[in-house]
Each structure stands twice: as structure tokens, then as C-alpha cells.
Coordinates of C-alpha atoms and ligand atoms in Angstrom, one line a residue:
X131 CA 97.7 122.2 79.7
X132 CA 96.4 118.9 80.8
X133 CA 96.1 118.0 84.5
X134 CA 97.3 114.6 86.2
X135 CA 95.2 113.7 89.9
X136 CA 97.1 111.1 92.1
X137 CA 96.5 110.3 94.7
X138 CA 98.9 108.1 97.1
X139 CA 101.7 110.0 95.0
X140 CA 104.7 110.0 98.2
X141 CA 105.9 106.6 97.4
X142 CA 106.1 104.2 94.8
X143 CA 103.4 103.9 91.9
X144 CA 102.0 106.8 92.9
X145 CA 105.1 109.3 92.8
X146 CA 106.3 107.4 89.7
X147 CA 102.8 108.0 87.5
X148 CA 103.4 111.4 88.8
X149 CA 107.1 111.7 87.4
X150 CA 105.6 110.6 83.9
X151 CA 103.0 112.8 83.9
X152 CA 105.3 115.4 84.4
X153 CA 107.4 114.5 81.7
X154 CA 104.6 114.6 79.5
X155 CA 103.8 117.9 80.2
X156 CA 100.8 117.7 82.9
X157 CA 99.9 120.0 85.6
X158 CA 99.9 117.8 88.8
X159 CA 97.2 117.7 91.6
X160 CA 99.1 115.2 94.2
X161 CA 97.6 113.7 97.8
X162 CA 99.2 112.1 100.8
X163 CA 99.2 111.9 104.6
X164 CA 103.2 113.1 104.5
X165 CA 103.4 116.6 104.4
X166 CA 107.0 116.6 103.9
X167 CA 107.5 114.6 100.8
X168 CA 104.5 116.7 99.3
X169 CA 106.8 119.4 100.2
X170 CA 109.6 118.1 98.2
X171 CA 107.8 117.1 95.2
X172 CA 106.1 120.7 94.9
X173 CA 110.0 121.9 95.3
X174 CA 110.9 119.3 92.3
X175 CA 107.7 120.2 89.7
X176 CA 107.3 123.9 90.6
X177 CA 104.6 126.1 90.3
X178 CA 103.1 123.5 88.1
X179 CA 101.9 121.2 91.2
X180 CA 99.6 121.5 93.5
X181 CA 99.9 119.1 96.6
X182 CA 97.0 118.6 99.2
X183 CA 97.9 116.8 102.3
X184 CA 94.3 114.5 103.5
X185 CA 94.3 111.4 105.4
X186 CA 91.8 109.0 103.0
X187 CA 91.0 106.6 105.9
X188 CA 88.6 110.0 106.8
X189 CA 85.4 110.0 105.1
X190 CA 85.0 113.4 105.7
X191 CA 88.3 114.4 104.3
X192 CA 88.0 112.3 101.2
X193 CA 84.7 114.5 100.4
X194 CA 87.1 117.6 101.5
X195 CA 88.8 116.9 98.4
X196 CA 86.3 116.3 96.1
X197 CA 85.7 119.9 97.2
X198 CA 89.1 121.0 97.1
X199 CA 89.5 120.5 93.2
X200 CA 86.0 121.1 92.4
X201 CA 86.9 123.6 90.3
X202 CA 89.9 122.2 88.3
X203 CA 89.7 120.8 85.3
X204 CA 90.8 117.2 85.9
X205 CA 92.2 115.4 82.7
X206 CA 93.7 111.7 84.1
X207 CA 92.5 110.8 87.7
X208 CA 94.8 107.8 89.3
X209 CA 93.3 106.7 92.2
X210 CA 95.9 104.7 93.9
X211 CA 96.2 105.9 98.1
X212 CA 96.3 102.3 99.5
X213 CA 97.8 99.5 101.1
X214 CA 98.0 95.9 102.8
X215 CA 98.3 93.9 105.8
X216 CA 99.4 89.8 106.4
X217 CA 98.8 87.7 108.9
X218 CA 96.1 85.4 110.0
X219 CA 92.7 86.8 110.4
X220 CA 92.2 85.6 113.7
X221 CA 95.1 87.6 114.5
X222 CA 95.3 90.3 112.3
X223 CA 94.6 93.9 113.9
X224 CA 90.8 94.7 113.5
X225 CA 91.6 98.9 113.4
X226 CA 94.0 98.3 110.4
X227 CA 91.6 96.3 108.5
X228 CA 88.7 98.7 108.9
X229 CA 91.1 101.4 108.2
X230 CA 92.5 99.1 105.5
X231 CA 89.0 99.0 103.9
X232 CA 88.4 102.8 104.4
X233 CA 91.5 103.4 101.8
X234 CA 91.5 101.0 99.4
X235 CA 87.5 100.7 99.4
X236 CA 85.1 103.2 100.8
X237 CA 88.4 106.5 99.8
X238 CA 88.5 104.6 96.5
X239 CA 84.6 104.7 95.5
X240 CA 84.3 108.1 96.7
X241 CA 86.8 109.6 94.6
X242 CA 86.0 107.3 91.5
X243 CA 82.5 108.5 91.9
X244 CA 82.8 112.4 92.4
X245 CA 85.3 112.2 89.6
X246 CA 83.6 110.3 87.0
X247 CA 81.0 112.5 87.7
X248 CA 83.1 115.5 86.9
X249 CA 84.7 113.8 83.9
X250 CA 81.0 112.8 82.3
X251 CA 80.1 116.5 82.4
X252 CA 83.3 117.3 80.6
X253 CA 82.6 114.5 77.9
X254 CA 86.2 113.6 78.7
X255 CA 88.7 112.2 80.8
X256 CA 90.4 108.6 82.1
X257 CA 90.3 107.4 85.4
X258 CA 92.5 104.6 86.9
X259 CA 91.5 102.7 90.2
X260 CA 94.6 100.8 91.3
X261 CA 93.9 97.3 92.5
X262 CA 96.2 94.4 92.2
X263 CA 96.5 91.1 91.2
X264 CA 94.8 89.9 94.4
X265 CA 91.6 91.7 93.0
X266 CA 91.9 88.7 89.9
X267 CA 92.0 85.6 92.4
X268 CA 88.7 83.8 94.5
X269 CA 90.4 85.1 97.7
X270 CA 94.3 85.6 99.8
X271 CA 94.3 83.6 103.2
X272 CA 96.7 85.0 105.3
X273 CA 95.7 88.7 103.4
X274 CA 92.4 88.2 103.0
X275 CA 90.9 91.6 103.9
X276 CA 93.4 93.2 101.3
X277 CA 92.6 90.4 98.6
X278 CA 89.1 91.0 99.4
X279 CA 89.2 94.9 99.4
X280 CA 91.0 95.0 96.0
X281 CA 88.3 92.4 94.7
X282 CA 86.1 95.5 95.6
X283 CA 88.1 97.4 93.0
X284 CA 87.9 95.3 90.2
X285 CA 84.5 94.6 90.3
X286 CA 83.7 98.2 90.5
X287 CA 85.3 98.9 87.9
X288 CA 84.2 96.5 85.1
X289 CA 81.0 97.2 86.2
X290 CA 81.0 101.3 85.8
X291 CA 83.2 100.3 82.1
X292 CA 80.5 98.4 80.9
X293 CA 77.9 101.5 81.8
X294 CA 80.0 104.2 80.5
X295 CA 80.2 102.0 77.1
X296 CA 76.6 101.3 77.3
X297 CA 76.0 105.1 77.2
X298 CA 78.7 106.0 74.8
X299 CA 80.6 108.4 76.9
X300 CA 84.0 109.0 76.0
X301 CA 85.0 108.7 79.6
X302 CA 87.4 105.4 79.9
X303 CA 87.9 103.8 83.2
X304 CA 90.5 100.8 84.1
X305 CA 92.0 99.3 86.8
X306 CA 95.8 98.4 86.8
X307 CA 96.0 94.5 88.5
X308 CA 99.9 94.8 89.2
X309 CA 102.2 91.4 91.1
X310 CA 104.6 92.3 93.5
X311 CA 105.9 96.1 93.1
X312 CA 109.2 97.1 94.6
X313 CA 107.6 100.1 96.8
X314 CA 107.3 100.7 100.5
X315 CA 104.0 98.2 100.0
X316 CA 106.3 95.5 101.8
X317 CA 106.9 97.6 104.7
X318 CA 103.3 99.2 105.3
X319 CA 101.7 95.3 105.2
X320 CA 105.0 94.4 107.3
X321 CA 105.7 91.8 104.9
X322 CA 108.4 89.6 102.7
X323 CA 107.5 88.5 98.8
X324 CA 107.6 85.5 98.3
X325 CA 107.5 86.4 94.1
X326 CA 110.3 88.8 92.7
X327 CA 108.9 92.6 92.0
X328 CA 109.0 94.4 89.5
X329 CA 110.2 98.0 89.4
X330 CA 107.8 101.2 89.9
X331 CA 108.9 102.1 87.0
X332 CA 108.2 99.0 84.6
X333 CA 104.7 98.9 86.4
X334 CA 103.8 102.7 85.4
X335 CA 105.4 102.1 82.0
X336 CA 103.3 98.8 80.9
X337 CA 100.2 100.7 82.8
X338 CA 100.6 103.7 80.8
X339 CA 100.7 101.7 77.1
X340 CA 97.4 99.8 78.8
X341 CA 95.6 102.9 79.1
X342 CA 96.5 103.7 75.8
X343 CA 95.4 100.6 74.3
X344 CA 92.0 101.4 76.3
X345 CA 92.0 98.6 78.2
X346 CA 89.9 97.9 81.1
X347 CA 92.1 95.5 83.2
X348 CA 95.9 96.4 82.8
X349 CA 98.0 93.5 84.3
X350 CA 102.0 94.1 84.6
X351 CA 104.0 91.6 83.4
X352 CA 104.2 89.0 80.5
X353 CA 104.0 86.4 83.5
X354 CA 100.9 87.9 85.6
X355 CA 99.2 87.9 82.7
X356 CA 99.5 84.4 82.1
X357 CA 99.3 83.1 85.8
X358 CA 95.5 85.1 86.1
X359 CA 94.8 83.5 82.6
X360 CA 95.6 79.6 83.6
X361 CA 93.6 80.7 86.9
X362 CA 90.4 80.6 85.4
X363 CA 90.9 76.8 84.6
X364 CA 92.2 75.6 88.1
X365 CA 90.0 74.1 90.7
X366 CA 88.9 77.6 93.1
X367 CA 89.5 75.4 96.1
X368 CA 93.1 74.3 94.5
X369 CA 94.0 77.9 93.6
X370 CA 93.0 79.2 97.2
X371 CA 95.1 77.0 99.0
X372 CA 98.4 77.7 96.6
X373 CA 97.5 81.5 97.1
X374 CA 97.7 81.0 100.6
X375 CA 100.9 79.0 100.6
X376 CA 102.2 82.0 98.6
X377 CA 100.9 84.3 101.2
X378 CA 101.9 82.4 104.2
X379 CA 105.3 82.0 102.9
X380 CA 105.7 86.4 102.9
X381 CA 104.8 86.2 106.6
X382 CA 107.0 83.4 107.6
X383 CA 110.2 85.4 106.6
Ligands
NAP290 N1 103.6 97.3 95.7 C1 102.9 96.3 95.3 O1 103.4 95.2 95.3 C2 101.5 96.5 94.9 C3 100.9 95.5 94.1 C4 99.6 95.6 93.6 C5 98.9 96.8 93.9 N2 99.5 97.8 94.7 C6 98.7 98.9 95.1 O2 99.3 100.1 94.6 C7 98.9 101.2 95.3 C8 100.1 102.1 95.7 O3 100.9 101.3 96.6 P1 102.5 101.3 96.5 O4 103.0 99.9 96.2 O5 103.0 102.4 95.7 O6 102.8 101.5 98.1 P2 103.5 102.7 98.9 O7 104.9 103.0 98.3 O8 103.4 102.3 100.3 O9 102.5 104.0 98.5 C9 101.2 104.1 99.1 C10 100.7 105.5 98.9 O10 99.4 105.5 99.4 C11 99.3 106.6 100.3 N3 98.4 106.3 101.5 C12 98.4 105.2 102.2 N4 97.4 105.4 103.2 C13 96.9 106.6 103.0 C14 95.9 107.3 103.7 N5 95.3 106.9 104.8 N6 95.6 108.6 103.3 C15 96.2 109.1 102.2 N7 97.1 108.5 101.5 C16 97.5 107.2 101.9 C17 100.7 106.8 100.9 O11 100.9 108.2 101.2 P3 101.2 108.7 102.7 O12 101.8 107.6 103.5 O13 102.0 110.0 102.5 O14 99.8 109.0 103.2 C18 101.6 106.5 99.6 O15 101.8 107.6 98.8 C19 98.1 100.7 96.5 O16 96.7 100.8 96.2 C20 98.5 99.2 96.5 O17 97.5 98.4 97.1 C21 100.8 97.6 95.2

């Protein structure tokens, strides 16, 4: 039996990779900070799931759990614990940014690292880093320390492609560059979108027929896919300023 890693799997694309893993059979290994929902989900998948509840703003914790499934065989790794904030950066709280960054970033490289180790020693296994969109443009004003952090992802992750195919390993890594998902995003980075979302549930899907194609950079959506393409060709100073219209507009509401 093959096992699924999420992380972030309470809410949104997290718990919805988890429910098609499921359906395909996996074993699950699921994180989050809420031990309830873990709960639930273990209640829902059975014997078959293992939940660990860690907070991934903890450096210490996040090393915890490289520890904690040392010893399991880990088949498809989606690391996707993270979240936003809006607002201007002269306002914007400092603690949530740092803390911001300690997810989506330092949480991020930890795990991608201690589990592509793992994997290369198997000779197998895929690992998905979830960015976003906002990891595709020059920069967000008005999110800028999430644009910024999920630039992080994507970088790190072409980078550590292009290695793995240098040495021929078998191990494939992507990231999935999703728009606006209907999750409980909106609420965490207390904000409106200004673009309509797409489902959980069409994100996951298109992700899932990415990875299969082997793709490095998975972007939801006919339309997202086209936006980031005719992005390379506008003026970065141009772009920046509509990116931050877009932005300012979600905070506004
Ligand atoms: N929704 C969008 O529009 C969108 C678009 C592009 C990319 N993304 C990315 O997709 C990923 C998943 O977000 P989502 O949209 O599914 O949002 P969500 O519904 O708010 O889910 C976020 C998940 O991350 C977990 N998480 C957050 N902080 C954590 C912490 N300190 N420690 C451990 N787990 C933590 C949450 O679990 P607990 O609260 O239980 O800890 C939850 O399961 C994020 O990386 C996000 O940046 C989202």
C-alpha cells in the first residue's frame, strides 16, 4: 500500500488531496495545528490514517516530524501547511509575517529537504511544494511578504528539478502555482478576491493530471495559465502596479 504525506490537510487543498488519495487507495500521514479536525478525518479514513498534530511556524517541531515518520515509507509528499496576509507593509503585523515566512518558507524547505532526502534513498517518490500564482509574478504590493514567500517556493523548486534531472534520479518534484481557491485562505489573510475561485476540488483534480504529466510548474486553470504566460512580455514595472491594483482591491472590500 502506498502512502500519501500532507501536510496542511484540515482545510481546503490540503484535506481535498487527502480525499483523493484516499480514493486511490493510499495510506494517509496528515498534519495540522487543529486537533479536532485531525480527529475527525482519522474517524472518516480509519485505521488507514495516521494524523500528527505540529504547529510548522516551530522549527523545532517541523524537525519533530521529520522524526516522527522517519521510519515510514513515504510514497507522495504534498507539502502545502501555509497561508497569507494583506495590507500595506507599513502596516501589516510584523509577528504574522515572520510567522508567515516560517510556514510557507523556512517549514516548507525543511520538510522538502528531509523528504527528498528520504525519497532519493528509496530511488522513488514525488514531492509537491504548494506555492501559488503569486510565486510566478515580479512581486504583490499590498501582499508582498506572501508574494515574496511563495517566490521562495518556486524557485526552490525548479532549482532542486533541474538537480534531480541532472543526476537521473527518479524522484520528481513540482510545485502547483494555483489563482484564487475557494478555501478558508480568504479568511486566514482576512481578505476579499478580487478574481473568482476555483473549487478545491478542480485545483486538486488539474494538480493531480499535472503530476502525472511530470510537470514541474502545475498552474490551475486554462486562464492562469495564460495570464502568467502574457506576463513574461509586459513591462515588470506595468505588471507590478496592476498586481497591486488587484491586491488592493481584496483589502478594500
Ligand atoms: N486558497 C487560495 O486561493 C490559494 C491559492 C494559491 C496557493 N494557496 C496555498 O495553498 C496552501 C493551502 O491553503 P488553503 O487555500 O487550502 O488554505 P486553508 O484552507 O486555510 O488551509 C491551510 C492549511 O495549512 C495549515 N496550517 C496553517 N498554518 C499552519 C501552522 N502554523 N502549522 C501547521 N499547519 C498550518 C492549516 O491547518 P491548521 O489550521 O489546522 O494548522 C490548514 O490545514 C497554502 O500554502 C496556500 O498558500 C492557496
Amino acid at each position: 500500500m502506498k502512502t500519501a504525506f500532507i501536510t496542511g490537510a484540515t482545510s481546503g487543498i490540503g484535506k481535498e488531496f487527502a480525499a483523493k488519495f484516499a480514493a486511490q487507495g493510499y495510506r494517509l500521514i496528515l498534519t495540522g495545528r487543529r486537533a479536532d479536525r485531525l480527529r475527525q478525518l482519522q474517524e472518516q479514513y480509519g485505521p488507514e490514517c495516521r494524523a500528527i498534530v505540529t504547529d510548522l511556524s516551530d522549527e523545532s517541531q517541523c524537525k519533530k516530524l521529520l522524526r516522527d515518520v522517519a521510519d515510514e515509507r513515504i510514497d507522495v509528499f504534498i507539502n502545502n501547511a501555509g497561508f497569507g496576509a494583506a495590507g500595506s507593509f507599513l502596516e501589516t503585523s510584523l509577528d504574522k509575517e515572520i510567522s508567515m515566512v516560517k510556514v510557507n518558507d523556512i517549514a516548507m524547505h525543511i520538510l522538502f529537504k528531509g523528504i527528498l532526502r528520504k525519497m532519493y534513498r528509496q530511488g522513488n517518490g514525488s514531492i509537491l511544494n504548494v506555492a501559488s500564482s503569486a510565486g510566478l509574478f515580479p512581486a504583490g504590493p499590498y501582499m508582498a511578504t506572501y508574494y515574496a514567500s511563495k517566490a521562495y517556493v518556486t524557485s526552490l523548486t525548479r532549482a532542486v528539478a533541474r538537480e534531480l534531472k541532472d543526476r537521473g534520479s527518479r524522484v520528481y518534484v513540482a510545485c502547483l502555482c494555483p489563482g484564487p481557491v475557494n478555501t478558508e485562505f480568504n479568511d486566514v489573510a482576512d481578505v476579499t478576491f478580487a478574481l473568482k475561485g476555483i473549487s478545491a476540488e478542480q485545483c486538486v483534480a488539474e494538480c493531480l493530471d499535472g503530476m502525472k504529466k511530470k510537470k514541474t510548474v502545475i498552474i490551475p486553470t486554462g486562464q492562469m495559465k495564460l495570464a502568467l504566460f502574457f506576463q513574461r512580455f509586459a513591462p515588470q514595472d506595468l505588471l507590478i502596479r496592476m498586481v497591486g491594483r488587484q491586491q488592493k482591491k481584496k483589502i478594500q472590500r
